Tab-separated table of C-alpha atoms in Angstrom:
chain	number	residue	atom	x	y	z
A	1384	UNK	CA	0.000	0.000	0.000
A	1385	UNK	CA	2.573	2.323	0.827
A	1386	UNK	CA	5.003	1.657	-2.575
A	1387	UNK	CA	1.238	2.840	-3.929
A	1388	UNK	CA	1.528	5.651	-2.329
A	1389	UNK	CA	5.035	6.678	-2.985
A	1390	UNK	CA	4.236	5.978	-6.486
A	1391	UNK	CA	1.483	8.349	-6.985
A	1392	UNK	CA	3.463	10.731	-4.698
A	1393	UNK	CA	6.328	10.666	-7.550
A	1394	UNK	CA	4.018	10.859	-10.247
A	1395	UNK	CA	2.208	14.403	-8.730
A	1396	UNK	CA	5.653	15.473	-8.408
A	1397	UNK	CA	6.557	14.722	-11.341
A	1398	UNK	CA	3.915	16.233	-13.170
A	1399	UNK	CA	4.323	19.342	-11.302
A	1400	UNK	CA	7.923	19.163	-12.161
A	1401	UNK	CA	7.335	18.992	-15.943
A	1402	UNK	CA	4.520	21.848	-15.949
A	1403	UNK	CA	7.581	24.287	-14.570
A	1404	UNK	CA	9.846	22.898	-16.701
A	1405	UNK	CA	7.581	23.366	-19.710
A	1406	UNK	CA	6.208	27.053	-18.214
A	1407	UNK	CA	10.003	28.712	-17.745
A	1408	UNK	CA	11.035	27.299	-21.044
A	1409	UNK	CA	8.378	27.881	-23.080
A	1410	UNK	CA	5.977	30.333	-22.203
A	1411	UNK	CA	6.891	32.881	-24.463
A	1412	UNK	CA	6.245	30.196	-27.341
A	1413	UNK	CA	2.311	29.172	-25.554
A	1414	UNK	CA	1.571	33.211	-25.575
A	1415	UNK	CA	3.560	34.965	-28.425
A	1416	UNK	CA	3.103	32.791	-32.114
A	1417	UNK	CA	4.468	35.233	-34.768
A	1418	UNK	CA	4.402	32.647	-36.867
A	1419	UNK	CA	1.185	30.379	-37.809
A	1420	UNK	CA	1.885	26.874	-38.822
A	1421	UNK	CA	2.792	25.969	-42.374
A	1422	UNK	CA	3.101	29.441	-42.606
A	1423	UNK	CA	6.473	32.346	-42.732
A	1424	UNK	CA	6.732	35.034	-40.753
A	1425	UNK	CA	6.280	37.749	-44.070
A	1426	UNK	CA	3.009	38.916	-44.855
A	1427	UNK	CA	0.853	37.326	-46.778
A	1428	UNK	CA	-0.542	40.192	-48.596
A	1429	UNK	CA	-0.114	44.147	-47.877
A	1430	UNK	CA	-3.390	46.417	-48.000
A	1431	UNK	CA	-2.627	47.511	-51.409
A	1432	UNK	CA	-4.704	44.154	-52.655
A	1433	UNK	CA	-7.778	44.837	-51.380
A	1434	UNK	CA	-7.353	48.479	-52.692
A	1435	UNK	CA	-6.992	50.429	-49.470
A	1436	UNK	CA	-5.131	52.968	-49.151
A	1437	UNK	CA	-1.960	52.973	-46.897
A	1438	UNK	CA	1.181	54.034	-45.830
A	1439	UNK	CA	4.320	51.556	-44.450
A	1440	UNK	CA	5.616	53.387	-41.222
A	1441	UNK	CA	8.340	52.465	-39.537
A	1442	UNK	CA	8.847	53.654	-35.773
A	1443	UNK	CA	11.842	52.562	-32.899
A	1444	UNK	CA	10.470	51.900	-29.430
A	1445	UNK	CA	11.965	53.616	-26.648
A	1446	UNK	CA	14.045	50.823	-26.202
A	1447	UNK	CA	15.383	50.821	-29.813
A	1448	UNK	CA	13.325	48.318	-31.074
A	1449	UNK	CA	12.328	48.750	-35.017
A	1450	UNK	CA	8.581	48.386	-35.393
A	1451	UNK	CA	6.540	48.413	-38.535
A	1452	UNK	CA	2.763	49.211	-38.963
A	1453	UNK	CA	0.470	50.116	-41.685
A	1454	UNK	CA	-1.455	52.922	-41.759
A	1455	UNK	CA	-4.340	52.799	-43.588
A	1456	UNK	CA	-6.759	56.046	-44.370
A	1457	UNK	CA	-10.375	55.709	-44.604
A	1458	UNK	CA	-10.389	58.081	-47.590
A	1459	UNK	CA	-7.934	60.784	-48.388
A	1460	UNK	CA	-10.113	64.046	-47.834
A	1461	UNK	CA	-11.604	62.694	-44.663
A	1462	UNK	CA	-10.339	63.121	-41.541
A	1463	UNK	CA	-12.605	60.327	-39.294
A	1464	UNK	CA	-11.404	58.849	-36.023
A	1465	UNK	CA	-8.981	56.700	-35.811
A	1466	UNK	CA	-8.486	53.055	-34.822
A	1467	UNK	CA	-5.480	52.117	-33.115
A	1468	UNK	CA	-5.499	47.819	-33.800
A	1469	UNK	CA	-3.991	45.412	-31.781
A	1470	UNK	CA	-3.869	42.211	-33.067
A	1471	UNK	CA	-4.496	38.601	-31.086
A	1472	UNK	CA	-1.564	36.576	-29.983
A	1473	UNK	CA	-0.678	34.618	-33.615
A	1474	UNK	CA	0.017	35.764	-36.657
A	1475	UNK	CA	0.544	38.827	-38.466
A	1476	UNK	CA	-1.593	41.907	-38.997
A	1477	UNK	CA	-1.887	40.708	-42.794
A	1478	UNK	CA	-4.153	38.023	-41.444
A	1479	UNK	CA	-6.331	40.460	-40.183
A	1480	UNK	CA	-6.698	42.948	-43.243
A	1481	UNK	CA	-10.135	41.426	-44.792
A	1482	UNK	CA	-12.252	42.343	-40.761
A	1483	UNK	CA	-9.858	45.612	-41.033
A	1484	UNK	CA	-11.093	46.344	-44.679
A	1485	UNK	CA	-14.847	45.840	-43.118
A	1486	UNK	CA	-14.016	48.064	-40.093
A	1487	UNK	CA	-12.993	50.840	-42.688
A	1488	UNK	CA	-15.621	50.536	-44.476
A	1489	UNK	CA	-18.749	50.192	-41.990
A	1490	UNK	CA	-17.071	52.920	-39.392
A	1491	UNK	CA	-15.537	55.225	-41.606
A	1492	UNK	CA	-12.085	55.406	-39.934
A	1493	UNK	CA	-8.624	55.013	-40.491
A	1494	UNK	CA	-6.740	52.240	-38.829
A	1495	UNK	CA	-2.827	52.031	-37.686
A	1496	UNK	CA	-1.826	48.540	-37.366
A	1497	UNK	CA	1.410	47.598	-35.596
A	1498	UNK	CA	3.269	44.549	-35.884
A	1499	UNK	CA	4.577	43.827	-32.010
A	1500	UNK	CA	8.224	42.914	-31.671
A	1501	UNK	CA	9.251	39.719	-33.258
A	1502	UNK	CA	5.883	39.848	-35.757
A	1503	UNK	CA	5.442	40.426	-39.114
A	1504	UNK	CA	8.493	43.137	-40.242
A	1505	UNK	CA	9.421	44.297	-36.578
A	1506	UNK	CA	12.602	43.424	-35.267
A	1507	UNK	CA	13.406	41.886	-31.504
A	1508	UNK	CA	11.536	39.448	-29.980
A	1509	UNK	CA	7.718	39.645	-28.205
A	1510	UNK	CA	7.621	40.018	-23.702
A	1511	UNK	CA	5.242	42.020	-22.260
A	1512	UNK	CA	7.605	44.533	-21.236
A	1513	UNK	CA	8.488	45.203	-24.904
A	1514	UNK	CA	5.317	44.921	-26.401
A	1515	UNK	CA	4.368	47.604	-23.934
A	1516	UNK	CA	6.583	49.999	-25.034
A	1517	UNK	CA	5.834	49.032	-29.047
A	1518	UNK	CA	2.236	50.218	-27.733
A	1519	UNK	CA	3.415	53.410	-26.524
A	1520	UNK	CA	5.637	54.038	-29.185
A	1521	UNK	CA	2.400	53.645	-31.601
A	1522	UNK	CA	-0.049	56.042	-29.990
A	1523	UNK	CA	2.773	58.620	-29.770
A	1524	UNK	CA	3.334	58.648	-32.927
A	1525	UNK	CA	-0.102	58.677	-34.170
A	1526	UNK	CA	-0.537	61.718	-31.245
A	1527	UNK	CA	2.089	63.599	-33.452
A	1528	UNK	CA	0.576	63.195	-36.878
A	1529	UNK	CA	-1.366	65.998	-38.611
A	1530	UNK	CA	-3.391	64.297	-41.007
A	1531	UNK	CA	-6.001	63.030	-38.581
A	1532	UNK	CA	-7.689	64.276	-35.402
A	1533	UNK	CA	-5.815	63.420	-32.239
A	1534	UNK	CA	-8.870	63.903	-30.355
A	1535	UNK	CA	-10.554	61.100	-31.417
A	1536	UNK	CA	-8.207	57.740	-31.373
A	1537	UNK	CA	-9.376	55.193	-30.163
A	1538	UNK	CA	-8.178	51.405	-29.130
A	1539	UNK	CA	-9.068	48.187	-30.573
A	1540	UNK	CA	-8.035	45.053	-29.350
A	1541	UNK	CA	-8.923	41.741	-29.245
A	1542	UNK	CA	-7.678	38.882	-27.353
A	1543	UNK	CA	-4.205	39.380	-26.510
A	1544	UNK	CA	-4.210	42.765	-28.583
A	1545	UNK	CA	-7.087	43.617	-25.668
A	1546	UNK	CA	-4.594	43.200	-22.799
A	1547	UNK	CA	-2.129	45.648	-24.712
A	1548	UNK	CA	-4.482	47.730	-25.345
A	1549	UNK	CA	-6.336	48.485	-21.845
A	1550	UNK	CA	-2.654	49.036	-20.166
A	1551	UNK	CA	-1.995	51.514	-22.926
A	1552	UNK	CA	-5.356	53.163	-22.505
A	1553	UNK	CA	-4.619	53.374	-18.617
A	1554	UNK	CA	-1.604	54.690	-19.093
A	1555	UNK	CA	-2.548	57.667	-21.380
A	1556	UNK	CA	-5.703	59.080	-20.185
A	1557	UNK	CA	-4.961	62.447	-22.760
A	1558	UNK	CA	-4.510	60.762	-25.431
A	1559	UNK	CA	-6.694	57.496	-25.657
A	1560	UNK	CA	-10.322	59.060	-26.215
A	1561	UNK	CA	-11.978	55.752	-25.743
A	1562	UNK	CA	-11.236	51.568	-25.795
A	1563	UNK	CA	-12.901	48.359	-27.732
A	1564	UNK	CA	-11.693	44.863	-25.622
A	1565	UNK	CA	-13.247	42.040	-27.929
A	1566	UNK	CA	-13.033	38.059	-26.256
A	1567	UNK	CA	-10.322	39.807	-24.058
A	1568	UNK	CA	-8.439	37.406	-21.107
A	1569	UNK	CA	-8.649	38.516	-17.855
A	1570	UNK	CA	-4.571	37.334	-17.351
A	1571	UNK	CA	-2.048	34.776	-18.696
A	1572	UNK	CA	-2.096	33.595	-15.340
A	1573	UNK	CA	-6.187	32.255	-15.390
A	1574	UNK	CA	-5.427	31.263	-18.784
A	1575	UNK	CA	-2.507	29.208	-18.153
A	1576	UNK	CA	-5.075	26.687	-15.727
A	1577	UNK	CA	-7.483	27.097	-19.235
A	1578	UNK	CA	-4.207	25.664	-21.792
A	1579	UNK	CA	-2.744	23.236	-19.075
A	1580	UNK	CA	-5.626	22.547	-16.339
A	1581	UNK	CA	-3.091	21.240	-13.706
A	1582	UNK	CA	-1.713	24.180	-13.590
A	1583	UNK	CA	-4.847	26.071	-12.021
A	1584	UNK	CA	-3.681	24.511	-8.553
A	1585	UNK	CA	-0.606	26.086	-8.814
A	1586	UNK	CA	-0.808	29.596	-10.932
A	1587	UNK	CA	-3.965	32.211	-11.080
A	1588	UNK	CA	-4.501	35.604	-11.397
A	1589	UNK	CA	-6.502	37.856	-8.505
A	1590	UNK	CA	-9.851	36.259	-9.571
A	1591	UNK	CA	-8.224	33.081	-8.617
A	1592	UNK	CA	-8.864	30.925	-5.353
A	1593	UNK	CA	-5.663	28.621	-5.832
A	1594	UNK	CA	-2.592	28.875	-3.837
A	1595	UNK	CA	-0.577	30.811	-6.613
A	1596	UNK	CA	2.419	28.955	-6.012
A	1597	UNK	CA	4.296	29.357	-9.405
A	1598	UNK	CA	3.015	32.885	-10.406
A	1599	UNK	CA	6.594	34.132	-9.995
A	1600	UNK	CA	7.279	32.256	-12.896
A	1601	UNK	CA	5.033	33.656	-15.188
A	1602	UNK	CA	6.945	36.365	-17.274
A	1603	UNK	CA	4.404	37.624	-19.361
A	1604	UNK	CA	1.266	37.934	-17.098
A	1605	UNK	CA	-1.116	40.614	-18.668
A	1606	UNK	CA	-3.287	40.973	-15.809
A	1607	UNK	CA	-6.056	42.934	-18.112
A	1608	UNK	CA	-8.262	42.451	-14.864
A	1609	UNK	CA	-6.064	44.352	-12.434
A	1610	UNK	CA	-6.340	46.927	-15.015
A	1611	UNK	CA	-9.587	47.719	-16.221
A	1612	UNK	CA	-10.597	49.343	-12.750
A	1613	UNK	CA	-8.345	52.028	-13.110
A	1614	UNK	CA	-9.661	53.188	-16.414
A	1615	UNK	CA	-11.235	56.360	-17.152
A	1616	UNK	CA	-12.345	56.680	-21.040
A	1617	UNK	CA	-15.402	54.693	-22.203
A	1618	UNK	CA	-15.190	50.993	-23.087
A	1619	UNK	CA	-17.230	48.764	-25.150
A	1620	UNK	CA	-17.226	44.912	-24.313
A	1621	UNK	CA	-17.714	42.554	-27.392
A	1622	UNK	CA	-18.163	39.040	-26.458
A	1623	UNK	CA	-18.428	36.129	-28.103
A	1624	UNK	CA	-20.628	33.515	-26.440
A	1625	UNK	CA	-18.904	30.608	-28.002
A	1626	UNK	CA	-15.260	31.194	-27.531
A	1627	UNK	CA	-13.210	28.101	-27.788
A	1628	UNK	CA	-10.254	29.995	-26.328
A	1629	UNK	CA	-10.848	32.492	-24.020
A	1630	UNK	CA	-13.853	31.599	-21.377
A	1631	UNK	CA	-17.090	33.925	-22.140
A	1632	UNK	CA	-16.685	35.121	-18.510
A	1633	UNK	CA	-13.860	36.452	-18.361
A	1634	UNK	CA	-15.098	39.134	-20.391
A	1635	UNK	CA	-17.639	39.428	-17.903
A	1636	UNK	CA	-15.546	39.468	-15.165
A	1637	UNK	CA	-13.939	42.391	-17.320
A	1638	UNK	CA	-16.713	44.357	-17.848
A	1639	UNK	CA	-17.710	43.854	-13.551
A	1640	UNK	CA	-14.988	45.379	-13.023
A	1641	UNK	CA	-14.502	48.076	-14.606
A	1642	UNK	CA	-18.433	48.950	-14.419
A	1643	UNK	CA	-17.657	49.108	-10.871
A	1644	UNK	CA	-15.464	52.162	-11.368
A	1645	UNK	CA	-16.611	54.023	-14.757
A	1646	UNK	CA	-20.329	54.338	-15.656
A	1647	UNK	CA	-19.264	54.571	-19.690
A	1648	UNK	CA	-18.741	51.085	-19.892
A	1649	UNK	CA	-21.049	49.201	-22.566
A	1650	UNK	CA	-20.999	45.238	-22.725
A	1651	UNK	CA	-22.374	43.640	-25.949
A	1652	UNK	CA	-22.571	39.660	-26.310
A	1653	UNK	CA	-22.937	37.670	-29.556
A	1654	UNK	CA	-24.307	33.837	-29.513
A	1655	UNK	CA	-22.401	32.558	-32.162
A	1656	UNK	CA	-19.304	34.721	-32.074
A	1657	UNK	CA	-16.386	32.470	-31.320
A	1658	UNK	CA	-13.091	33.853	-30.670
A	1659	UNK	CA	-11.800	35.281	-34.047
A	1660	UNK	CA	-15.059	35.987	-35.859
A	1661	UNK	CA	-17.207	37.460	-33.350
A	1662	UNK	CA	-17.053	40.476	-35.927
A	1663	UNK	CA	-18.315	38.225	-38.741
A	1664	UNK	CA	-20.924	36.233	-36.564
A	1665	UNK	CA	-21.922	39.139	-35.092
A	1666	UNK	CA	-23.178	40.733	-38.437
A	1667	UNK	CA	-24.605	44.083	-38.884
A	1668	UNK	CA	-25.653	44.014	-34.577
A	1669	UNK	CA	-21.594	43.883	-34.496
A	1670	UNK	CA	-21.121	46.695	-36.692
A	1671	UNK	CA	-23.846	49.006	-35.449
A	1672	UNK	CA	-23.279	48.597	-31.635
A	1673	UNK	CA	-19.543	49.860	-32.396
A	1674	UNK	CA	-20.729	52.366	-34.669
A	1675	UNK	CA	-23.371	53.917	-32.416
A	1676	UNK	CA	-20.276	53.514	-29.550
A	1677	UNK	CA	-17.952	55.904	-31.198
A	1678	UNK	CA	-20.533	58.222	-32.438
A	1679	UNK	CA	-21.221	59.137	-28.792
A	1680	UNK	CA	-18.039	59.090	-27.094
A	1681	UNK	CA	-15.607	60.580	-30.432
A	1682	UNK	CA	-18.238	62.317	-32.197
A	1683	UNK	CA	-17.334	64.403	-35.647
A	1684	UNK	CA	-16.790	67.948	-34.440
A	1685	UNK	CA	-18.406	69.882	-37.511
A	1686	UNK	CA	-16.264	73.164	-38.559
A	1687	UNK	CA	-19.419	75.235	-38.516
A	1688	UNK	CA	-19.983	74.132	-35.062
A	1689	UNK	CA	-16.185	75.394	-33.864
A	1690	UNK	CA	-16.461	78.289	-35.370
A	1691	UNK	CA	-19.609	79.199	-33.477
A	1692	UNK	CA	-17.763	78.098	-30.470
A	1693	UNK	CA	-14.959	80.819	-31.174
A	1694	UNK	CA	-17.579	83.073	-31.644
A	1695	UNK	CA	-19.498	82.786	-28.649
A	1696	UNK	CA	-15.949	82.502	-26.853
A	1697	UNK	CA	-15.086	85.996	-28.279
A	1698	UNK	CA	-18.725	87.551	-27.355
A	1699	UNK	CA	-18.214	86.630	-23.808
């Protein structure tokens, strides 16, 4: 009875063992996949073949990083707001240039599409860390350009690209006029028990009622719920109920929180969105809901309306 014992002891241990071994080697490989299999790490195709128009820019992070992005104008005479995308955790924004070329479209907005470090044309390697600053880097340079109004950009990300994006929008109240988190984690560390379930006993995020025990191990956490709270701009939620990745409530967990804090906070589920075509499930319902969202919180400041602004400014 006791060899029993000592035999199931070894093999718990073992396990546990492994799962480390596995998290501290390979982590960055479970959360960062530049590269889709059977596939190279190039684009695809560039925005020029579905006839948009766009501009390659090419920015440095302020750790010297070399980033690339697209920039891609609704139409040339129209200023619009505009969409700063972050993309999910695999792949290449290329692979997301046919729901872009919808967004464009339906919205009427430009959209500035990075390529994190280590994806697509950027140089380095993907960590949170970095990818923070390739963030950054982004909405400061789209906060310098002249072509569009600065007053009205606004964040998009889904996923992984949702977790970027809500740190960024924390970060820069001035500058971030509002944020879209679609089928959005609530960290890495409650996913990791969702991608490996033994390891739900041993790593969690601040929703989590396990010990915790390896979370030091965890180098790319993205704690999106420790993070939502402290934002101030208006967010829309876009769930999809049948996510085969990312749990349905933790977008509700999400939206709990930061509801709690900031009473501009919409949350908009779709039945049969799953996890990368919530947009395309979600049909014209998708397209409206985020349509009517940034009509209220960037609206189009008319030139005839300014003007009467500067005049009743001058009267007083």
């Amino acid at each position: 009875m006791v060899s029993y014992v000592g035999v199931l002891l070894y093999g718990v241990g073992g396990i546990v063992v492994a799962g480390m071994a596995l998290l501290v080697a390979f982590q960055e490989k479970l959360v960062y996949v530049p590269v889709l299999p059977g596939l190279t790490k190039s684009y695809s195709v560039t925005p020029a073949r579905l006839r948009l128009l766009y501009e390659d820019v090419w920015l440095r992070s302020s750790d010297g990083v070399r980033l690339h992005a697209w920039f891609i104008k609704a139409l040339p005479e129209r200023r619009g707001p505009t969409v700063l995308f972050f993309q999910e955790n695999a792949g290449n924004i290329a692979h997301r240039l046919e729901m872009v070329r919808i967004m464009i479209q339906r919205l009427q907005c430009n959209v500035f599409m990075l390529s994190y470090r280590g994806y697509g044309a950027s140089d380095g390697y993907p960590s949170q860390h970095g990818i923070t600053k390739d963030a950054q880097a982004a909405l400061d340079h789209l906060s310098q350009r002249t072509d569009i109004d600065t007053s009205r950009i606004v964040v998009f990300g889904r996923s992984l690209g949702g977790a970027v994006g809500a740190l960024l929008t924390k970060n820069n109240p001035d500058k971030v006029a509002a944020l879209i988190l679609e089928n959005t984690f609530t960290s890495i560390l409650d996913m990791a028990g969702v991608i490996l379930p033994f390891l739900k006993w041993f790593i969690g995020g601040t929703s989590s009622k396990g010990p915790k025990l390896l979370n030091f191990l965890v180098r790319s956490p993205w704690s999106t719920i420790d993070v939502v709270g402290q934002i101030k701009q208006p967010i829309l939620f876009l769930s999809g109920l049948q996510d085969e990745m990312v749990p349905p409530f933790h977008m509700q967990m999400l939206y709990g929180k930061a509801a709690a804090h900031n009473r501009e906070c919409v949350f908009v589920d779709f039945p049969n969105g799953m996890h990368m075509d919530t947009w395309l499930a979600g049909g014209d319902h998708y397209w409206r809901t985020t349509q009517q969202f940034l009509e209220k919180h960037v609206p189009e400041i008319k030139e005839h309306d300014s003007s009467h602004d500067d005049k009743d400014t001058e009267g007083r």
